[in-house]
Amino acid sequence: MAALGISTFSVLLYFAARTTVAINLTLLNTCLPLATFIGAGVLLNEWPPRRAWLGLVVATVGLLVLIAQGRLAQLAALSFNPGDLIMLLAVLDWALYTLLLRRWSPYFQLPPLVLLGALVLCGVPLLLPFYLLELASGQTFEPSVDNLAAIVYTGICASLLAYLLWNQGIRVLGVAKAVLTNYLMPVFTALLGYLLLGEGLQAYHWFGGALIFAGLLLATRPSLR
């Protein structure tokens, strides 16, 4: 679990981010719910209900509206490169981590922080070969204010808090509901861009966001007769 979630995923993600554009990372990230839905049926024998698949489709359409900025030509103009393949591998790696976290949950009856600490303790040493490989290629660390600030944010928010909340979300909600929250990332990106960077909210933001929320509500609502 540590090899999948802590070391391999991190290496693949950050390598992909260096070799492809952010919009491609977001688009390929939409494969996570689909891969997890199929994996849940194959590995856990927990096929999501039909309304969850319908919600997945609606949320995907909303995400494509955001990525394309409401223009089909923008979507058709997307191009892919080898870095996108690395991101796809990262998505599949994270899907397997999520599914095994659910499947092996009886073995992980630990407080959330203890479980995360154990995973980090096992996963960080596995990063050492990759670190030494970068050092051998002449890539070194510069202790500047910007670098240190980025590392502190990544270590606390994008690593400690993100892993802690994700693990607990899988435990409480189950796989099918938890992975659908990935579709909220571009929605929050647009809102934070408006609040922190002064970027305007366009009509496609509202339309795409509404579709995403509708898809999530459809996929997670209780079954009604």
Short mmCIF file of C-alpha atoms in Angstrom, two decimals:
data_model
loop_
_atom_site.label_atom_id
_atom_site.label_comp_id
_atom_site.label_asym_id
_atom_site.label_seq_id
_atom_site.Cartn_x
_atom_site.Cartn_y
_atom_site.Cartn_z
CA MET A 1 0.00 0.00 0.00
CA ALA A 2 2.84 2.38 0.81
CA ALA A 3 4.58 1.55 -2.46
CA LEU A 4 1.41 2.34 -4.43
CA GLY A 5 0.11 5.38 -2.56
CA ILE A 6 3.15 7.11 -1.10
CA SER A 7 6.10 6.51 -3.43
CA THR A 8 5.02 5.34 -6.90
CA PHE A 9 2.04 7.68 -7.22
CA SER A 10 4.06 10.70 -6.10
CA VAL A 11 6.91 9.98 -8.51
CA LEU A 12 4.55 9.45 -11.46
CA LEU A 13 2.46 12.53 -10.66
CA TYR A 14 5.35 14.96 -10.35
CA PHE A 15 7.11 13.58 -13.42
CA ALA A 16 3.88 13.96 -15.39
CA ALA A 17 3.43 17.53 -14.17
CA ARG A 18 6.88 18.40 -15.56
CA THR A 19 6.17 16.99 -19.01
CA THR A 20 2.57 17.90 -19.78
CA VAL A 21 0.14 20.78 -19.32
CA ALA A 22 -2.27 21.23 -16.43
CA ILE A 23 -5.38 20.87 -18.60
CA ASN A 24 -4.24 17.40 -19.70
CA LEU A 25 -3.61 16.42 -16.08
CA THR A 26 -7.17 17.44 -15.23
CA LEU A 27 -8.64 15.64 -18.21
CA LEU A 28 -6.76 12.40 -17.55
CA ASN A 29 -7.76 12.59 -13.91
CA THR A 30 -11.34 11.98 -15.04
CA CYS A 31 -10.31 8.39 -15.75
CA LEU A 32 -10.01 7.75 -11.99
CA PRO A 33 -13.74 7.31 -11.22
CA LEU A 34 -14.20 5.08 -14.27
CA ALA A 35 -11.17 2.92 -13.43
CA THR A 36 -12.30 2.69 -9.82
CA PHE A 37 -15.89 1.83 -10.76
CA ILE A 38 -14.70 -1.06 -12.92
CA GLY A 39 -12.09 -2.13 -10.38
CA ALA A 40 -14.66 -2.11 -7.57
CA GLY A 41 -16.74 -4.61 -9.53
CA VAL A 42 -13.80 -6.84 -10.44
CA LEU A 43 -11.81 -6.76 -7.17
CA LEU A 44 -14.51 -6.08 -4.57
CA ASN A 45 -17.61 -7.43 -6.31
CA GLU A 46 -19.21 -4.05 -5.57
CA TRP A 47 -20.60 -2.85 -8.90
CA PRO A 48 -21.95 0.69 -8.49
CA PRO A 49 -25.71 1.09 -9.12
CA ARG A 50 -27.00 2.44 -12.41
CA ARG A 51 -27.68 5.89 -10.97
CA ALA A 52 -23.98 6.11 -10.02
CA TRP A 53 -22.96 5.41 -13.63
CA LEU A 54 -25.45 8.03 -14.83
CA GLY A 55 -24.08 10.51 -12.32
CA LEU A 56 -20.58 9.72 -13.57
CA VAL A 57 -21.61 10.57 -17.14
CA VAL A 58 -23.30 13.84 -16.12
CA ALA A 59 -20.33 14.93 -14.00
CA THR A 60 -17.91 14.06 -16.84
CA VAL A 61 -19.90 16.24 -19.25
CA GLY A 62 -19.71 19.10 -16.75
CA LEU A 63 -15.96 18.66 -16.43
CA LEU A 64 -15.51 18.70 -20.19
CA VAL A 65 -17.52 21.94 -20.33
CA LEU A 66 -15.07 23.51 -17.86
CA ILE A 67 -11.99 22.19 -19.66
CA ALA A 68 -13.27 23.28 -23.08
CA GLN A 69 -14.40 26.64 -21.67
CA GLY A 70 -17.74 26.05 -23.33
CA ARG A 71 -16.22 25.68 -26.82
CA LEU A 72 -16.00 22.38 -28.68
CA ALA A 73 -13.12 23.70 -30.77
CA GLN A 74 -11.05 24.10 -27.60
CA LEU A 75 -11.61 20.46 -26.71
CA ALA A 76 -10.79 19.28 -30.24
CA ALA A 77 -7.54 21.25 -30.19
CA LEU A 78 -6.13 19.32 -27.21
CA SER A 79 -2.92 17.44 -27.92
CA PHE A 80 -1.27 14.69 -25.91
CA ASN A 81 2.37 13.77 -25.32
CA PRO A 82 4.35 11.05 -23.50
CA GLY A 83 3.86 12.86 -20.18
CA ASP A 84 0.15 12.13 -20.45
CA LEU A 85 0.90 8.39 -20.45
CA ILE A 86 2.77 8.88 -17.16
CA MET A 87 -0.27 10.65 -15.72
CA LEU A 88 -2.52 7.82 -16.87
CA LEU A 89 -0.27 5.35 -15.06
CA ALA A 90 -0.49 7.55 -11.96
CA VAL A 91 -4.29 7.47 -12.16
CA LEU A 92 -4.34 3.67 -12.46
CA ASP A 93 -1.88 3.41 -9.58
CA TRP A 94 -4.10 5.60 -7.36
CA ALA A 95 -7.21 3.65 -8.33
CA LEU A 96 -5.52 0.40 -7.26
CA TYR A 97 -4.39 2.03 -3.98
CA THR A 98 -7.96 3.15 -3.31
CA LEU A 99 -9.46 -0.26 -4.07
CA LEU A 100 -6.94 -2.16 -1.94
CA LEU A 101 -7.44 0.29 0.90
CA ARG A 102 -11.09 -0.70 0.84
CA ARG A 103 -10.52 -4.42 0.28
CA TRP A 104 -7.93 -4.76 3.04
CA SER A 105 -9.76 -2.46 5.48
CA PRO A 106 -10.11 -5.29 8.08
CA TYR A 107 -6.30 -5.27 8.38
CA PHE A 108 -6.20 -1.49 8.77
CA GLN A 109 -8.30 -1.08 11.92
CA LEU A 110 -6.04 1.71 13.13
CA PRO A 111 -6.62 5.36 14.03
CA PRO A 112 -6.33 7.46 10.84
CA LEU A 113 -3.12 9.22 11.89
CA VAL A 114 -1.48 5.95 12.93
CA LEU A 115 -2.35 4.36 9.59
CA LEU A 116 -1.02 7.35 7.67
CA GLY A 117 2.15 7.39 9.77
CA ALA A 118 2.75 3.70 9.06
CA LEU A 119 2.25 4.21 5.31
CA VAL A 120 4.62 7.17 5.25
CA LEU A 121 7.20 5.30 7.34
CA CYS A 122 7.18 2.46 4.80
CA GLY A 123 6.78 4.62 1.70
CA VAL A 124 9.41 7.33 2.16
CA PRO A 125 12.42 4.93 2.11
CA LEU A 126 11.12 3.60 -1.22
CA LEU A 127 11.63 7.10 -2.64
CA LEU A 128 15.35 7.00 -1.90
CA PRO A 129 16.37 5.32 -5.20
CA PHE A 130 14.49 7.96 -7.20
CA TYR A 131 16.12 10.73 -5.17
CA LEU A 132 19.60 9.30 -5.68
CA LEU A 133 18.88 8.95 -9.40
CA GLU A 134 18.07 12.65 -9.64
CA LEU A 135 21.19 13.58 -7.67
CA ALA A 136 23.30 11.45 -10.01
CA SER A 137 21.85 13.32 -13.00
CA GLY A 138 22.93 16.66 -11.53
CA GLN A 139 19.55 17.84 -10.26
CA THR A 140 20.01 19.43 -6.84
CA PHE A 141 17.88 21.28 -4.30
CA GLU A 142 18.13 25.05 -3.92
CA PRO A 143 17.06 26.18 -0.41
CA SER A 144 15.26 29.32 -1.57
CA VAL A 145 12.21 30.86 0.08
CA ASP A 146 9.96 29.87 -2.85
CA ASN A 147 11.18 26.27 -2.83
CA LEU A 148 10.82 25.92 0.93
CA ALA A 149 7.32 27.43 0.86
CA ALA A 150 6.26 25.06 -1.92
CA ILE A 151 7.63 22.06 0.00
CA VAL A 152 5.87 23.10 3.24
CA TYR A 153 2.56 23.48 1.41
CA THR A 154 2.98 20.19 -0.46
CA GLY A 155 4.04 18.35 2.67
CA ILE A 156 1.20 19.60 4.88
CA CYS A 157 -1.76 20.24 2.57
CA ALA A 158 -1.21 18.13 -0.55
CA SER A 159 0.29 15.20 1.37
CA LEU A 160 -0.54 14.94 5.09
CA LEU A 161 -4.06 16.40 5.06
CA ALA A 162 -4.98 15.07 1.61
CA TYR A 163 -3.93 11.48 2.40
CA LEU A 164 -5.54 11.59 5.84
CA LEU A 165 -8.88 12.82 4.54
CA TRP A 166 -8.84 10.52 1.50
CA ASN A 167 -8.18 7.41 3.59
CA GLN A 168 -10.94 8.35 6.01
CA GLY A 169 -13.32 9.17 3.14
CA ILE A 170 -12.79 5.73 1.60
CA ARG A 171 -13.46 4.14 4.98
CA VAL A 172 -16.68 6.08 5.61
CA LEU A 173 -18.19 6.58 2.13
CA GLY A 174 -16.87 3.63 0.19
CA VAL A 175 -15.01 3.68 -3.10
CA ALA A 176 -17.77 4.66 -5.55
CA LYS A 177 -18.84 7.83 -3.72
CA ALA A 178 -15.39 8.96 -2.66
CA VAL A 179 -13.75 8.90 -6.10
CA LEU A 180 -16.50 11.06 -7.62
CA THR A 181 -15.29 14.00 -5.52
CA ASN A 182 -12.36 14.30 -7.97
CA TYR A 183 -14.73 16.09 -10.29
CA LEU A 184 -14.94 18.96 -7.80
CA MET A 185 -11.29 19.93 -8.28
CA PRO A 186 -11.85 22.17 -11.34
CA VAL A 187 -14.89 23.71 -9.63
CA PHE A 188 -12.83 24.66 -6.58
CA THR A 189 -10.03 25.82 -8.88
CA ALA A 190 -12.40 28.27 -10.56
CA LEU A 191 -13.75 29.51 -7.22
CA LEU A 192 -10.28 29.95 -5.71
CA GLY A 193 -9.11 31.69 -8.88
CA TYR A 194 -11.97 34.14 -8.42
CA LEU A 195 -11.35 34.70 -4.70
CA LEU A 196 -7.54 34.71 -4.62
CA LEU A 197 -6.45 35.77 -8.11
CA GLY A 198 -9.33 37.99 -9.19
CA GLU A 199 -10.13 35.80 -12.19
CA GLY A 200 -13.66 36.28 -13.48
CA LEU A 201 -16.29 33.54 -13.39
CA GLN A 202 -17.70 32.92 -16.85
CA ALA A 203 -21.00 31.34 -17.88
CA TYR A 204 -19.28 28.03 -18.65
CA HIS A 205 -17.96 27.91 -15.05
CA TRP A 206 -21.50 28.06 -13.69
CA PHE A 207 -22.89 25.62 -16.27
CA GLY A 208 -20.09 23.09 -15.92
CA GLY A 209 -20.13 23.37 -12.12
CA ALA A 210 -23.90 22.85 -12.04
CA LEU A 211 -23.57 19.70 -14.15
CA ILE A 212 -20.84 18.35 -11.89
CA PHE A 213 -22.89 18.94 -8.74
CA ALA A 214 -25.95 17.42 -10.40
CA GLY A 215 -23.95 14.34 -11.35
CA LEU A 216 -22.59 13.97 -7.82
CA LEU A 217 -26.04 14.33 -6.27
CA LEU A 218 -27.47 11.82 -8.72
CA ALA A 219 -24.71 9.31 -8.04
CA THR A 220 -24.74 9.57 -4.24
CA ARG A 221 -28.39 10.16 -3.34
CA PRO A 222 -30.23 7.38 -1.50
CA SER A 223 -32.30 5.05 -3.65
CA LEU A 224 -35.90 6.23 -3.79
CA ARG A 225 -38.93 4.17 -4.84
#
